[in-house]
Amino acid sequence: MTNGRFATALHILTLLAKQEPELLSSAYIAGSININPVLVRKEIRNLQNHGLILSKEGKNGGSTLAKPSTKILLSDIYQAVRPTTLLGRSNTPNPACPIGKQINTHIESLYSSAEEALIQQLGSQTLADFTNRFS
Amino acid sequence: MTNGRFATALHILTLLAKQEPELLSSAYIAGSININPVLVRKEIRNLQNHGLILSKEGKNGGSTLAKPSTKILLSDIYQAVRPTTLLGRSNTPNPACPIGKQINTHIESLYSSAEEALIQQLGSQTLADFTNRFS
DNA sequence: TCATACTGTAATATTATTTATTACAGTACA
DNA sequence: TGTACTGTAATAAATAATATTACAGTATGA
């Protein structure tokens, strides 16, 4: 992925974890990340759908963690922003070529075992582990 | 990464491995992958720089593997096409925010250990292992 | 020695993806 | 009932990836 969604999501969750149980507004969060508030709201919505965040509408509204940071794995965050393919997109090879015809199947299974390794590694750390590194 | 370079490089190397020790032209390879020959030549050049491929210019020229496919790890291929950051780019957070100021350092080290896990997994298979899966 | 079939590479155009911006409806509070 | 939020759609702008065109350089072999 060439986008910054993982970094953005992690930043959002770090802020929420650090200022728990305060409700933080998307404008405040966007100011810290230095991106557009609409992007933040979209990502918050997504993290909400994945059960990591709770939001409250209306005046004095905002967002907070849906569960303690010790219960949020970094792999949960990855899964929430997971790109279609970790190692990039595949091509649409020539079906007339015996290699071209088969390669995407093999690439797919390769990608999924590679991603599995990544998820295992990310799953070994919690959001709390990550935020504790901040001085 | 949103690009198809890993898939392209793997496709190139698979073709070369399967037809060793023949010299394959970029036009032939591009026909199998179904992308522009110039992209193939660029990637071949890159794989050459990484010691995976040998090329011969002029008439009847083309490319072949620089070493047996049993000696090429899938992680070597990843390293050759490695994007700046596996998990996407980071933001340029607000330095006035105590979290924003530090987060990129922590994200960087997180990314590098995640990538390390991926490389280990890819390093457990050779190009020969991959090409042997083709029927 | 010259036509041919390649690689190598630069320059540019096109397309796809990502991010930013604008706008506004809906909600809760005080 | 004004104010400060979320939620979301629509669109624009910026960036990244791929395709295309063009041509110089190189080796082969007729």
GROMACS .gro file of C-alpha atoms (C1' of nucleotides) in nm:
model
  330
    1MET     CA    1   0.000   0.000   0.000
    2THR     CA    2   0.118   0.347  -0.084
    3ASN     CA    3  -0.134   0.509   0.142
    4GLY     CA    4  -0.089   0.623   0.498
    5ARG     CA    5  -0.388   0.454   0.650
    6PHE     CA    6  -0.199   0.225   0.888
    7ALA     CA    7   0.005   0.515   1.021
    8THR     CA    8  -0.308   0.729   1.046
    9ALA     CA    9  -0.507   0.464   1.230
   10LEU     CA   10  -0.222   0.398   1.469
   11HIS     CA   11  -0.185   0.769   1.535
   12ILE     CA   12  -0.556   0.806   1.609
   13LEU     CA   13  -0.556   0.511   1.846
   14THR     CA   14  -0.239   0.630   2.019
   15LEU     CA   15  -0.396   0.967   2.091
   16LEU     CA   16  -0.712   0.805   2.222
   17ALA     CA   17  -0.513   0.565   2.440
   18LYS     CA   18  -0.296   0.839   2.581
   19GLN     CA   19  -0.588   1.064   2.672
   20GLU     CA   20  -0.833   0.803   2.784
   21PRO     CA   21  -1.115   0.826   2.878
   22GLU     CA   22  -1.146   1.171   2.718
   23LEU     CA   23  -1.349   1.216   2.399
   24LEU     CA   24  -1.129   1.362   2.129
   25SER     CA   25  -1.269   1.548   1.830
   26SER     CA   26  -1.174   1.471   1.474
   27ALA     CA   27  -1.048   1.827   1.432
   28TYR     CA   28  -0.811   1.789   1.726
   29ILE     CA   29  -0.685   1.454   1.600
   30ALA     CA   30  -0.645   1.588   1.247
   31GLY     CA   31  -0.437   1.872   1.389
   32SER     CA   32  -0.199   1.628   1.551
   33ILE     CA   33  -0.165   1.406   1.245
   34ASN     CA   34  -0.165   1.705   1.014
   35ILE     CA   35  -0.417   1.569   0.766
   36ASN     CA   36  -0.769   1.663   0.666
   37PRO     CA   37  -1.039   1.611   0.934
   38VAL     CA   38  -1.263   1.432   0.686
   39LEU     CA   39  -1.001   1.163   0.640
   40VAL     CA   40  -0.982   1.126   1.015
   41ARG     CA   41  -1.358   1.092   1.045
   42LYS     CA   42  -1.358   0.829   0.773
   43GLU     CA   43  -1.086   0.631   0.945
   44ILE     CA   44  -1.258   0.665   1.280
   45ARG     CA   45  -1.574   0.532   1.122
   46ASN     CA   46  -1.381   0.237   0.990
   47LEU     CA   47  -1.213   0.165   1.324
   48GLN     CA   48  -1.557   0.188   1.480
   49ASN     CA   49  -1.687  -0.074   1.240
   50HIS     CA   50  -1.401  -0.293   1.351
   51GLY     CA   51  -1.493  -0.251   1.715
   52LEU     CA   52  -1.188  -0.054   1.819
   53ILE     CA   53  -1.342   0.287   1.877
   54LEU     CA   54  -1.661   0.438   2.014
   55SER     CA   55  -1.790   0.775   1.895
   56LYS     CA   56  -2.043   1.016   2.025
   57GLU     CA   57  -2.220   1.262   1.800
   58GLY     CA   58  -2.331   1.615   1.879
   59LYS     CA   59  -2.181   1.890   2.086
   60ASN     CA   60  -1.896   1.776   2.311
   61GLY     CA   61  -1.891   1.459   2.110
   62GLY     CA   62  -1.581   1.277   1.994
   63SER     CA   63  -1.417   0.939   2.005
   64THR     CA   64  -1.260   0.708   2.258
   65LEU     CA   65  -1.128   0.352   2.265
   66ALA     CA   66  -1.390   0.079   2.264
   67LYS     CA   67  -1.172  -0.137   2.489
   68PRO     CA   68  -0.852  -0.108   2.691
   69SER     CA   69  -0.537  -0.057   2.489
   70THR     CA   70  -0.400  -0.377   2.640
   71LYS     CA   71  -0.671  -0.565   2.452
   72ILE     CA   72  -0.600  -0.413   2.112
   73LEU     CA   73  -0.341  -0.597   1.906
   74LEU     CA   74  -0.144  -0.416   1.641
   75SER     CA   75  -0.264  -0.688   1.406
   76ASP     CA   76  -0.622  -0.577   1.478
   77ILE     CA   77  -0.528  -0.237   1.347
   78TYR     CA   78  -0.362  -0.387   1.044
   79GLN     CA   79  -0.670  -0.595   0.973
   80ALA     CA   80  -0.885  -0.284   0.994
   81VAL     CA   81  -0.687  -0.096   0.729
   82ARG     CA   82  -0.566  -0.402   0.542
   83PRO     CA   83  -0.503  -0.331   0.176
   84THR     CA   84  -0.628  -0.567  -0.089
   85THR     CA   85  -0.282  -0.708  -0.119
   86LEU     CA   86   0.014  -0.649   0.107
   87LEU     CA   87   0.274  -0.716  -0.160
   88GLY     CA   88   0.110  -0.512  -0.430
   89ARG     CA   89  -0.136  -0.592  -0.699
   90SER     CA   90  -0.093  -0.870  -0.945
   91ASN     CA   91  -0.098  -0.841  -1.320
   92THR     CA   92  -0.352  -0.980  -1.566
   93PRO     CA   93  -0.123  -1.217  -1.749
   94ASN     CA   94  -0.169  -1.372  -2.088
   95PRO     CA   95  -0.394  -1.679  -2.049
   96ALA     CA   96  -0.240  -1.825  -2.362
   97CYS     CA   97   0.091  -1.861  -2.179
   98PRO     CA   98   0.113  -2.174  -1.961
   99ILE     CA   99   0.295  -1.977  -1.692
  100GLY     CA  100   0.075  -1.670  -1.722
  101LYS     CA  101  -0.233  -1.886  -1.692
  102GLN     CA  102  -0.136  -2.027  -1.353
  103ILE     CA  103   0.079  -1.767  -1.187
  104ASN     CA  104  -0.189  -1.565  -1.013
  105THR     CA  105  -0.311  -1.865  -0.818
  106HIS     CA  106   0.040  -1.932  -0.691
  107ILE     CA  107   0.105  -1.566  -0.617
  108GLU     CA  108  -0.213  -1.547  -0.417
  109SER     CA  109  -0.120  -1.833  -0.191
  110LEU     CA  110   0.230  -1.693  -0.154
  111TYR     CA  111   0.087  -1.356  -0.053
  112SER     CA  112  -0.145  -1.505   0.200
  113SER     CA  113   0.125  -1.698   0.380
  114ALA     CA  114   0.349  -1.392   0.376
  115GLU     CA  115   0.070  -1.183   0.519
  116GLU     CA  116   0.007  -1.446   0.782
  117ALA     CA  117   0.364  -1.405   0.905
  118LEU     CA  118   0.321  -1.031   0.922
  119ILE     CA  119  -0.002  -1.062   1.116
  120GLN     CA  120   0.161  -1.298   1.364
  121GLN     CA  121   0.438  -1.050   1.426
  122LEU     CA  122   0.198  -0.758   1.467
  123GLY     CA  123  -0.018  -0.973   1.690
  124SER     CA  124   0.265  -1.008   1.937
  125GLN     CA  125   0.226  -0.645   2.044
  126THR     CA  126  -0.066  -0.453   2.188
  127LEU     CA  127  -0.156  -0.089   2.142
  128ALA     CA  128  -0.053  -0.043   2.505
  129ASP     CA  129   0.292  -0.182   2.428
  130PHE     CA  130   0.319   0.070   2.150
  131THR     CA  131   0.198   0.371   2.345
  132ASN     CA  132   0.423   0.285   2.638
  133ARG     CA  133   0.721   0.359   2.420
  134PHE     CA  134   0.633   0.728   2.418
  135SER     CA  135   0.830   0.935   2.665
  136MET     CA  136   0.278  -0.087  -0.220
  137THR     CA  137   0.002  -0.051  -0.474
  138ASN     CA  138   0.228  -0.136  -0.760
  139GLY     CA  139   0.275  -0.470  -0.927
  140ARG     CA  140   0.651  -0.488  -0.916
  141PHE     CA  141   0.680  -0.791  -0.690
  142ALA     CA  142   0.438  -0.986  -0.907
  143THR     CA  143   0.614  -0.868  -1.221
  144ALA     CA  144   0.959  -0.960  -1.093
  145LEU     CA  145   0.839  -1.300  -0.979
  146HIS     CA  146   0.677  -1.360  -1.316
  147ILE     CA  147   0.995  -1.267  -1.501
  148LEU     CA  148   1.207  -1.494  -1.286
  149THR     CA  149   0.959  -1.779  -1.314
  150LEU     CA  150   0.971  -1.765  -1.691
  151LEU     CA  151   1.350  -1.757  -1.690
  152ALA     CA  152   1.367  -2.046  -1.446
  153LYS     CA  153   1.123  -2.255  -1.645
  154GLN     CA  154   1.304  -2.203  -1.973
  155GLU     CA  155   1.660  -2.214  -1.854
  156PRO     CA  156   1.915  -2.177  -1.996
  157GLU     CA  157   1.739  -2.006  -2.287
  158LEU     CA  158   1.770  -1.630  -2.334
  159LEU     CA  159   1.425  -1.471  -2.326
  160SER     CA  160   1.352  -1.133  -2.484
  161SER     CA  161   1.175  -0.856  -2.302
  162ALA     CA  162   0.905  -0.858  -2.569
  163TYR     CA  163   0.832  -1.225  -2.510
  164ILE     CA  164   0.824  -1.178  -2.133
  165ALA     CA  165   0.603  -0.870  -2.164
  166GLY     CA  166   0.365  -1.076  -2.376
  167SER     CA  167   0.331  -1.333  -2.103
  168ILE     CA  168   0.283  -1.080  -1.824
  169ASN     CA  169   0.072  -0.857  -2.044
  170ILE     CA  170   0.245  -0.533  -1.960
  171ASN     CA  171   0.459  -0.289  -2.154
  172PRO     CA  172   0.804  -0.419  -2.263
  173VAL     CA  173   0.972  -0.107  -2.132
  174LEU     CA  174   0.852  -0.188  -1.781
  175VAL     CA  175   0.993  -0.537  -1.820
  176ARG     CA  176   1.328  -0.404  -1.934
  177LYS     CA  177   1.339  -0.170  -1.638
  178GLU     CA  178   1.262  -0.448  -1.395
  179ILE     CA  179   1.513  -0.677  -1.562
  180ARG     CA  180   1.772  -0.405  -1.525
  181ASN     CA  181   1.688  -0.380  -1.157
  182LEU     CA  182   1.705  -0.756  -1.102
  183GLN     CA  183   2.036  -0.751  -1.284
  184ASN     CA  184   2.166  -0.490  -1.042
  185HIS     CA  185   2.061  -0.721  -0.763
  186GLY     CA  186   2.255  -1.008  -0.913
  187LEU     CA  187   1.958  -1.225  -1.000
  188ILE     CA  188   1.963  -1.197  -1.379
  189LEU     CA  189   2.214  -1.178  -1.661
  190SER     CA  190   2.134  -1.002  -1.988
  191LYS     CA  191   2.291  -1.003  -2.327
  192GLU     CA  192   2.249  -0.714  -2.567
  193GLY     CA  193   2.219  -0.727  -2.943
  194LYS     CA  194   2.054  -0.968  -3.183
  195ASN     CA  195   1.952  -1.297  -3.023
  196GLY     CA  196   2.008  -1.128  -2.690
  197GLY     CA  197   1.784  -1.161  -2.387
  198SER     CA  198   1.797  -1.255  -2.023
  199THR     CA  199   1.858  -1.560  -1.811
  200LEU     CA  200   1.903  -1.636  -1.441
  201ALA     CA  201   2.236  -1.534  -1.289
  202LYS     CA  202   2.230  -1.841  -1.061
  203PRO     CA  203   2.027  -2.159  -1.014
  204SER     CA  204   1.670  -2.106  -0.902
  205THR     CA  205   1.749  -2.315  -0.594
  206LYS     CA  206   1.983  -2.038  -0.483
  207ILE     CA  207   1.734  -1.753  -0.521
  208LEU     CA  208   1.521  -1.686  -0.217
  209LEU     CA  209   1.182  -1.521  -0.251
  210SER     CA  210   1.309  -1.269   0.000
  211ASP     CA  211   1.587  -1.178  -0.246
  212ILE     CA  212   1.315  -1.086  -0.492
  213TYR     CA  213   1.129  -0.888  -0.231
  214GLN     CA  214   1.447  -0.701  -0.140
  215ALA     CA  215   1.502  -0.617  -0.505
  216VAL     CA  216   1.161  -0.454  -0.546
  217ARG     CA  217   1.121  -0.347  -0.185
  218PRO     CA  218   0.904  -0.039  -0.149
  219THR     CA  219   1.012   0.245   0.076
  220THR     CA  220   0.771   0.120   0.337
  221LEU     CA  221   0.585  -0.207   0.343
  222LEU     CA  222   0.298  -0.079   0.554
  223GLY     CA  223   0.247   0.244   0.367
  224ARG     CA  224   0.386   0.587   0.406
  225SER     CA  225   0.378   0.782   0.726
  226ASN     CA  226   0.233   1.124   0.778
  227THR     CA  227   0.412   1.446   0.865
  228PRO     CA  228   0.255   1.505   1.202
  229ASN     CA  229   0.235   1.825   1.398
  230PRO     CA  230   0.566   1.873   1.583
  231ALA     CA  231   0.386   2.085   1.841
  232CYS     CA  232   0.196   1.776   1.956
  233PRO     CA  233   0.388   1.558   2.200
  234ILE     CA  234   0.256   1.245   2.033
  235GLY     CA  235   0.296   1.378   1.681
  236LYS     CA  236   0.653   1.474   1.754
  237GLN     CA  237   0.756   1.120   1.846
  238ILE     CA  238   0.531   0.889   1.655
  239ASN     CA  239   0.730   0.854   1.335
  240THR     CA  240   1.030   0.716   1.519
  241HIS     CA  241   0.815   0.450   1.682
  242ILE     CA  242   0.632   0.371   1.359
  243GLU     CA  243   0.961   0.328   1.181
  244SER     CA  244   1.088   0.070   1.426
  245LEU     CA  245   0.753  -0.107   1.422
  246TYR     CA  246   0.765  -0.124   1.043
  247SER     CA  247   1.114  -0.260   1.038
  248SER     CA  248   1.038  -0.546   1.274
  249ALA     CA  249   0.721  -0.625   1.081
  250GLU     CA  250   0.916  -0.628   0.759
  251GLU     CA  251   1.177  -0.850   0.919
  252ALA     CA  252   0.909  -1.111   0.988
  253LEU     CA  253   0.793  -1.093   0.629
  254ILE     CA  254   1.145  -1.133   0.497
  255GLN     CA  255   1.202  -1.435   0.717
  256GLN     CA  256   0.891  -1.599   0.583
  257LEU     CA  257   0.979  -1.523   0.221
  258GLY     CA  258   1.332  -1.641   0.289
  259SER     CA  259   1.203  -1.987   0.372
  260GLN     CA  260   1.123  -2.053   0.006
  261THR     CA  261   1.337  -2.051  -0.306
  262LEU     CA  262   1.240  -1.957  -0.658
  263ALA     CA  263   1.270  -2.327  -0.741
  264ASP     CA  264   1.014  -2.411  -0.470
  265PHE     CA  265   0.782  -2.159  -0.630
  266THR     CA  266   0.827  -2.272  -0.988
  267ASN     CA  267   0.785  -2.637  -0.890
  268ARG     CA  268   0.426  -2.562  -0.801
  269PHE     CA  269   0.342  -2.508  -1.166
  270SER     CA  270   0.181  -2.804  -1.336
  271DT     C1'  271   2.931  -0.428  -4.394
  272DC     C1'  272   2.479  -0.388  -4.334
  273DA     C1'  273   2.004  -0.525  -4.220
  274DT     C1'  274   1.808  -0.718  -3.822
  275DA     C1'  275   1.677  -0.807  -3.356
  276DC     C1'  276   1.769  -0.714  -2.952
  277DT     C1'  277   1.882  -0.405  -2.482
  278DG     C1'  278   1.895   0.042  -2.243
  279DT     C1'  279   1.700   0.459  -2.137
  280DA     C1'  280   1.488   0.919  -2.166
  281DA     C1'  281   1.086   1.189  -2.227
  282DT     C1'  282   0.618   1.226  -2.218
  283DA     C1'  283   0.128   1.088  -2.184
  284DT     C1'  284  -0.226   0.843  -1.971
  285DT     C1'  285  -0.455   0.628  -1.608
  286DA     C1'  286  -0.524   0.503  -1.131
  287DT     C1'  287  -0.492   0.600  -0.657
  288DT     C1'  288  -0.475   0.893  -0.267
  289DT     C1'  289  -0.560   1.301  -0.027
  290DA     C1'  290  -0.781   1.753   0.028
  291DT     C1'  291  -1.164   2.049   0.011
  292DT     C1'  292  -1.633   2.209   0.019
  293DA     C1'  293  -2.077   2.154   0.160
  294DC     C1'  294  -2.438   2.026   0.425
  295DA     C1'  295  -2.759   1.710   0.689
  296DG     C1'  296  -2.807   1.501   1.140
  297DT     C1'  297  -2.735   1.494   1.654
  298DA     C1'  298  -2.670   1.633   2.128
  299DC     C1'  299  -2.591   1.964   2.466
  300DA     C1'  300  -2.645   2.370   2.749
  301DT     C1'  301  -3.212   2.753   1.963
  302DG     C1'  302  -2.732   2.845   1.875
  303DT     C1'  303  -2.323   2.587   1.895
  304DA     C1'  304  -2.004   2.217   1.834
  305DC     C1'  305  -1.968   1.813   1.702
  306DT     C1'  306  -2.019   1.353   1.369
  307DG     C1'  307  -2.133   1.148   0.922
  308DT     C1'  308  -2.112   1.149   0.450
  309DA     C1'  309  -2.138   1.278  -0.040
  310DA     C1'  310  -1.943   1.510  -0.422
  311DT     C1'  311  -1.569   1.702  -0.632
  312DA     C1'  312  -1.099   1.876  -0.699
  313DA     C1'  313  -0.617   1.846  -0.662
  314DA     C1'  314  -0.200   1.602  -0.600
  315DT     C1'  315   0.073   1.205  -0.640
  316DA     C1'  316   0.201   0.753  -0.806
  317DA     C1'  317   0.201   0.391  -1.143
  318DT     C1'  318   0.189   0.240  -1.600
  319DA     C1'  319   0.197   0.295  -2.103
  320DT     C1'  320   0.377   0.480  -2.509
  321DT     C1'  321   0.699   0.676  -2.830
  322DA     C1'  322   1.138   0.737  -2.977
  323DC     C1'  323   1.589   0.646  -3.051
  324DA     C1'  324   2.085   0.539  -2.938
  325DG     C1'  325   2.384   0.143  -2.862
  326DT     C1'  326   2.521  -0.350  -2.941
  327DA     C1'  327   2.580  -0.807  -3.120
  328DT     C1'  328   2.480  -1.141  -3.485
  329DG     C1'  329   2.489  -1.345  -3.912
  330DA     C1'  330   2.378  -1.322  -4.402
   0.00000   0.00000   0.00000
